[in-house]
Amino acid sequence: METIDTRWMRCAIALSKKAQGLTSENPNVGCVIIDADGNLCASGYTQAGGRPHAEQVALKKAGTKSSNATLYVTLEPCSHFGNTPPCVDAIIEAGVKRVVVGVIDPDTRVNGAGIERLKKAGVSVETNVLLEEVSDAIHSFLARKILNFDVQKRFLNGMPYIMVKIAHSVDGFVSKGREKGGQISNQVSSAYVHDLRSRVDSVLISQKTALVDDPRLTARIKGFKHPTTRIVLDRDFALLEKSLLVQTSDIHPLIIVCQNKPDASHWIYKRQKKDNIQLLIMNENYSLESIFEALLEQGQGYILVEAGPRLLGSLLSANLADEFIQIISPKRMVVGLSVLNTEQSVVFSPPPPYVISDQFNLAEDIVKIWKR
């Protein structure tokens, strides 16, 4: 039974990832229903905007086949009335005999209440199946609920989940020199990064990267129209009005994090009237930890940091990153600016406690994923 549960929960996890970054304040959940004969009869995932829920989608598809079925769901079914009726009621009414849950819902309106309702109705319930893998699929939701949640001795405790992406040549250079931009990785890796952007709450860069590279930071995927929230760490407000980040803020939200409020004559106030630009003024609390805490309070629970050398160094010093995506191009540049903010060739890897959790190729580029 354990092997069967693992198999179907992994299917539910895969489904949940279809909704990553698209479910607003709701979690991206996957659900699979197996009929009384052990066959897959329906599946679903949380729809764009957060509704309908994954269980409702799957139960509607299954119809009468839900009777005596087993339902696999990545997150505990809701037990409260919100914009939709509780999923536990729909599960009970459908005649499901067993429910397998990945993670208990930390929402105070649920937090075990859904499981208790199911048990009282005579439904068999199994919890914490592939707990770590499920948690990896819903970083934003868990962080936003400020869950004290131990996954291999790592606590999500009032901070967003921070994924850092770095790209460099095989000899450790990120550009041809200081104040020089340009892309290091290949087009396949670029598409991969666009996919990463589509799955997080926001994409963050430093003011230096914004000035040198002038990026849009959007998830440019054919058929994908969801806006991308961009964040710039800009202590002294040096971002230019003509930058692509500002020019695309009518569609893609932009958060500018600065230390002090700009002068009344600054261009930002004119742009704010027509665009989706938000100022986050930190005053004396302009530090990475305080900034990330403030961003979490604003709903940014899963942040992709596309780090330049200086920002990377600060993240490593403060021990704030949860995960690193390292993209290594086979190009050998010989001279330039290195990932460690030097002008010498380097061999870089995130220091302990980070270890490689996955590695694969994207054309000629090598991708290494490091986690605590």
Coordinates of N, CA and C in Angstrom, one line a residue, residues 92-216:
I92 N -17.1 13.6 1.2 CA -18.0 12.7 2.0 C -19.3 12.4 1.2
E93 N -19.8 13.4 0.6 CA -21.1 13.2 -0.2 C -20.8 12.3 -1.4
A94 N -19.6 12.3 -1.9 CA -19.3 11.5 -3.1 C -19.0 10.0 -2.7
G95 N -18.9 9.7 -1.5 CA -18.8 8.3 -1.0 C -17.4 7.8 -1.1
V96 N -16.4 8.7 -1.1 CA -15.0 8.4 -1.0 C -14.7 7.6 0.3
K97 N -14.0 6.5 0.2 CA -13.8 5.7 1.4 C -12.4 6.0 2.1
R98 N -11.5 6.5 1.3 CA -10.1 6.7 1.9 C -9.5 8.0 1.2
V99 N -8.9 8.8 2.1 CA -8.2 10.0 1.6 C -6.8 10.0 2.1
V100 N -5.9 10.2 1.1 CA -4.4 10.3 1.4 C -4.0 11.7 1.2
V101 N -3.4 12.3 2.3 CA -3.0 13.7 2.3 C -1.5 13.9 2.4
G102 N -1.0 14.8 1.6 CA 0.4 15.1 1.6 C 0.8 15.9 2.8
V103 N 0.2 17.1 3.0 CA 0.6 18.1 4.1 C -0.7 18.5 4.8
I104 N -0.6 18.7 6.1 CA -1.7 19.3 6.9 C -1.8 20.8 6.5
D105 N -2.9 21.3 6.3 CA -3.1 22.7 6.0 C -2.8 23.6 7.2
P106 N -1.8 24.5 7.1 CA -1.5 25.3 8.2 C -2.5 26.5 8.4
D107 N -3.4 26.7 7.5 CA -4.4 27.7 7.6 C -5.2 27.5 8.9
T108 N -5.3 28.5 9.8 CA -5.9 28.3 11.1 C -7.4 27.9 11.0
R109 N -8.0 28.2 9.8 CA -9.4 27.8 9.6 C -9.5 26.3 9.3
V110 N -8.4 25.6 9.0 CA -8.4 24.2 8.7 C -7.5 23.5 9.7
N111 N -6.2 23.4 9.5 CA -5.2 22.9 10.4 C -5.7 21.6 11.2
G112 N -6.1 20.6 10.4 CA -6.5 19.3 11.0 C -8.0 19.1 11.1
A113 N -8.7 20.2 11.0 CA -10.2 20.1 11.1 C -10.8 19.4 9.9
G114 N -10.2 19.5 8.7 CA -10.7 18.8 7.6 C -10.5 17.3 7.8
I115 N -9.4 16.9 8.3 CA -9.1 15.5 8.5 C -10.1 14.9 9.6
E116 N -10.3 15.7 10.7 CA -11.2 15.2 11.7 C -12.7 15.0 11.2
R117 N -13.1 15.9 10.3 CA -14.4 15.8 9.7 C -14.5 14.6 8.9
L118 N -13.5 14.3 8.1 CA -13.5 13.1 7.3 C -13.6 11.8 8.2
K119 N -12.8 11.8 9.2 CA -12.7 10.6 10.1 C -14.1 10.4 10.8
K120 N -14.7 11.5 11.2 CA -16.0 11.3 11.9 C -17.1 10.8 10.9
A121 N -16.9 11.0 9.6 CA -17.8 10.5 8.6 C -17.5 9.1 8.2
G122 N -16.5 8.5 8.8 CA -16.1 7.1 8.5 C -15.1 7.0 7.4
V123 N -14.5 8.1 7.0 CA -13.5 8.0 5.9 C -12.1 7.7 6.5
S124 N -11.4 6.7 5.9 CA -10.1 6.4 6.4 C -9.1 7.5 5.9
V125 N -8.2 8.0 6.7 CA -7.3 9.1 6.3 C -5.9 8.7 6.6
E126 N -5.0 9.0 5.7 CA -3.6 8.8 5.8 C -2.9 10.2 5.6
T127 N -2.0 10.6 6.4 CA -1.4 11.9 6.3 C 0.1 11.9 6.1
N128 N 0.7 13.0 5.8 CA 2.1 13.2 5.6 C 2.8 12.2 4.7
V129 N 2.1 11.9 3.6 CA 2.7 11.1 2.5 C 3.5 11.9 1.6
L130 N 4.8 11.6 1.4 CA 5.7 12.4 0.6 C 5.7 13.9 1.1
L131 N 5.7 14.1 2.4 CA 5.6 15.4 2.9 C 6.6 16.4 2.4
E132 N 7.8 16.0 2.3 CA 8.8 16.9 1.8 C 8.6 17.3 0.3
E133 N 8.3 16.3 -0.5 CA 8.1 16.6 -1.9 C 6.9 17.5 -2.2
V134 N 5.8 17.2 -1.4 CA 4.6 18.1 -1.5 C 5.0 19.5 -1.1
S135 N 5.7 19.6 0.0 CA 6.1 21.0 0.5 C 6.9 21.7 -0.5
D136 N 7.7 21.0 -1.3 CA 8.5 21.7 -2.3 C 7.7 22.3 -3.4
A137 N 6.4 21.8 -3.6 CA 5.6 22.2 -4.6 C 4.7 23.4 -4.2
I138 N 4.6 23.7 -2.9 CA 3.8 24.8 -2.4 C 4.5 25.7 -1.4
H139 N 5.8 26.1 -1.8 CA 6.6 27.0 -1.0 C 5.9 28.2 -0.6
S140 N 5.2 28.9 -1.6 CA 4.6 30.2 -1.4 C 3.5 30.1 -0.3
F141 N 2.7 29.1 -0.4 CA 1.5 29.0 0.5 C 2.1 28.7 1.9
L142 N 3.0 27.8 2.1 CA 3.5 27.5 3.4 C 4.2 28.7 4.0
A143 N 5.0 29.4 3.2 CA 5.7 30.6 3.8 C 4.7 31.7 4.2
R144 N 3.7 31.9 3.4 CA 2.7 32.9 3.7 C 1.9 32.6 4.9
K145 N 1.7 31.4 5.2 CA 1.0 31.0 6.4 C 2.0 31.0 7.6
I146 N 3.2 31.4 7.4 CA 4.2 31.4 8.5 C 4.2 30.1 9.3
L147 N 4.4 29.0 8.5 CA 4.3 27.7 9.1 C 5.6 27.4 9.8
N148 N 5.5 27.0 11.1 CA 6.7 26.4 11.7 C 6.8 24.9 11.3
F149 N 7.5 24.7 10.2 CA 7.4 23.4 9.6 C 8.8 22.9 9.3
D150 N 9.2 21.8 10.0 CA 10.5 21.2 9.9 C 10.7 20.3 8.8
V151 N 11.5 20.7 7.8 CA 11.8 19.8 6.7 C 13.3 19.7 6.7
Q152 N 13.8 18.5 7.1 CA 15.3 18.3 7.2 C 15.9 19.5 8.0
K153 N 15.4 19.8 9.2 CA 15.9 20.8 10.1 C 15.9 22.2 9.5
R154 N 15.0 22.5 8.6 CA 14.9 23.8 8.0 C 13.5 24.3 8.4
F155 N 13.5 25.5 9.0 CA 12.2 26.1 9.5 C 11.8 27.2 8.6
L156 N 10.5 27.1 8.1 CA 9.9 28.3 7.4 C 9.3 29.1 8.5
N157 N 9.9 30.2 8.9 CA 9.5 30.9 10.1 C 9.5 32.4 9.9
G158 N 8.5 32.9 9.1 CA 8.4 34.3 8.9 C 9.2 34.8 7.8
M159 N 9.7 33.9 6.9 CA 10.5 34.4 5.7 C 10.0 33.7 4.5
P160 N 10.1 34.4 3.3 CA 9.7 33.7 2.1 C 10.7 32.6 1.7
Y161 N 10.3 31.7 0.9 CA 11.2 30.7 0.3 C 12.0 31.4 -0.8
I162 N 13.3 31.4 -0.7 CA 14.2 32.2 -1.6 C 15.0 31.3 -2.4
M163 N 14.7 31.3 -3.7 CA 15.5 30.5 -4.7 C 16.4 31.5 -5.5
V164 N 17.6 31.2 -5.5 CA 18.6 32.1 -6.2 C 19.1 31.4 -7.5
K165 N 19.0 32.2 -8.6 CA 19.5 31.7 -9.8 C 20.8 32.4 -10.2
I166 N 21.8 31.7 -10.5 CA 23.1 32.3 -11.0 C 23.5 31.6 -12.3
A167 N 24.1 32.3 -13.2 CA 24.6 31.7 -14.5 C 26.0 32.2 -14.7
H168 N 26.9 31.3 -15.1 CA 28.2 31.8 -15.3 C 28.9 30.8 -16.3
S169 N 30.1 31.3 -16.8 CA 30.8 30.4 -17.7 C 31.5 29.3 -16.9
V170 N 32.1 28.4 -17.6 CA 32.8 27.3 -17.0 C 33.9 27.7 -16.1
D171 N 34.5 28.9 -16.4 CA 35.6 29.4 -15.6 C 35.1 30.5 -14.6
G172 N 33.8 30.6 -14.4 CA 33.3 31.3 -13.3 C 32.9 32.8 -13.6
F173 N 32.9 33.2 -14.8 CA 32.6 34.6 -15.1 C 31.1 34.8 -15.5
V174 N 30.6 35.9 -15.0 CA 29.2 36.3 -15.3 C 29.0 37.3 -16.4
S175 N 30.1 38.0 -16.7 CA 30.0 39.0 -17.7 C 31.4 39.3 -18.2
K176 N 31.5 40.1 -19.3 CA 32.8 40.4 -19.8 C 33.6 41.4 -19.0
G177 N 33.0 42.0 -18.0 CA 33.6 43.0 -17.1 C 32.6 43.8 -16.3
R178 N 33.1 44.6 -15.4 CA 32.2 45.4 -14.6 C 31.5 46.4 -15.5
E179 N 30.2 46.6 -15.1 CA 29.3 47.5 -15.8 C 29.0 46.9 -17.2
K180 N 29.3 45.7 -17.5 CA 28.9 45.1 -18.8 C 27.9 43.9 -18.6
G181 N 26.9 43.9 -19.3 CA 25.8 42.9 -19.2 C 26.0 41.8 -20.3
G182 N 25.0 41.2 -20.6 CA 25.0 40.1 -21.6 C 24.6 38.8 -21.0
Q183 N 24.1 37.9 -21.9 CA 23.7 36.6 -21.5 C 24.8 35.6 -21.6
I184 N 24.9 34.8 -20.6 CA 26.0 33.7 -20.5 C 25.4 32.4 -21.0
S185 N 24.2 32.0 -20.6 CA 23.6 30.7 -20.8 C 23.0 30.7 -22.2
N186 N 22.6 29.5 -22.7 CA 22.1 29.3 -24.0 C 20.6 29.5 -24.0
Q187 N 19.9 29.4 -25.2 CA 18.5 29.7 -25.3 C 17.6 28.7 -24.6
V188 N 18.1 27.4 -24.5 CA 17.3 26.4 -23.8 C 17.3 26.8 -22.3
S189 N 18.4 27.2 -21.8 CA 18.5 27.6 -20.4 C 17.6 28.8 -20.2
S190 N 17.6 29.7 -21.1 CA 16.8 30.9 -21.0 C 15.3 30.6 -20.9
A191 N 14.9 29.6 -21.7 CA 13.5 29.2 -21.6 C 13.2 28.6 -20.3
Y192 N 14.2 27.8 -19.7 CA 14.0 27.2 -18.4 C 13.8 28.3 -17.3
V193 N 14.6 29.4 -17.4 CA 14.5 30.5 -16.5 C 13.1 31.2 -16.6
H194 N 12.6 31.3 -17.8 CA 11.3 31.9 -18.0 C 10.2 31.0 -17.3
D195 N 10.4 29.7 -17.4 CA 9.5 28.8 -16.7 C 9.6 29.0 -15.2
L196 N 10.8 29.1 -14.7 CA 11.0 29.4 -13.2 C 10.2 30.7 -12.8
R197 N 10.4 31.7 -13.6 CA 9.7 33.0 -13.3 C 8.2 32.8 -13.3
S198 N 7.6 31.9 -14.1 CA 6.2 31.7 -14.1 C 5.7 31.0 -12.9
R199 N 6.5 30.4 -12.1 CA 6.1 29.6 -11.0 C 6.2 30.2 -9.6
V200 N 6.9 31.4 -9.6 CA 7.1 32.0 -8.3 C 6.2 33.2 -8.1
D201 N 6.2 33.8 -6.9 CA 5.4 35.0 -6.7 C 6.0 36.2 -7.3
S202 N 7.3 36.3 -7.3 CA 8.0 37.4 -7.8 C 9.4 37.1 -8.1
V203 N 10.0 38.0 -9.0 CA 11.4 37.9 -9.4 C 12.2 39.1 -8.9
L204 N 13.3 38.9 -8.2 CA 14.0 40.0 -7.6 C 15.4 40.2 -8.1
I205 N 15.8 41.5 -8.3 CA 17.2 41.8 -8.8 C 17.7 43.0 -8.0
S206 N 19.0 43.3 -8.1 CA 19.5 44.5 -7.5 C 19.4 45.6 -8.5
Q207 N 19.6 46.8 -7.9 CA 19.6 48.0 -8.8 C 20.7 48.0 -9.8
K208 N 21.9 47.4 -9.4 CA 23.0 47.3 -10.3 C 22.7 46.5 -11.6
T209 N 22.0 45.3 -11.3 CA 21.6 44.5 -12.5 C 20.6 45.2 -13.3
A210 N 19.7 45.9 -12.7 CA 18.7 46.7 -13.5 C 19.3 47.7 -14.4
L211 N 20.3 48.4 -13.9 CA 21.0 49.4 -14.7 C 21.9 48.8 -15.8
V212 N 22.6 47.8 -15.5 CA 23.5 47.2 -16.5 C 22.8 46.4 -17.5
D213 N 21.9 45.5 -17.1 CA 21.2 44.6 -18.1 C 19.9 45.1 -18.6
D214 N 19.3 46.1 -17.9 CA 18.0 46.6 -18.3 C 17.0 45.5 -18.7
P215 N 16.7 44.5 -17.8 CA 15.9 43.4 -18.1 C 14.4 43.7 -17.9
R216 N 13.6 42.8 -18.5 CA 12.1 42.9 -18.3 C 11.7 42.0 -17.1

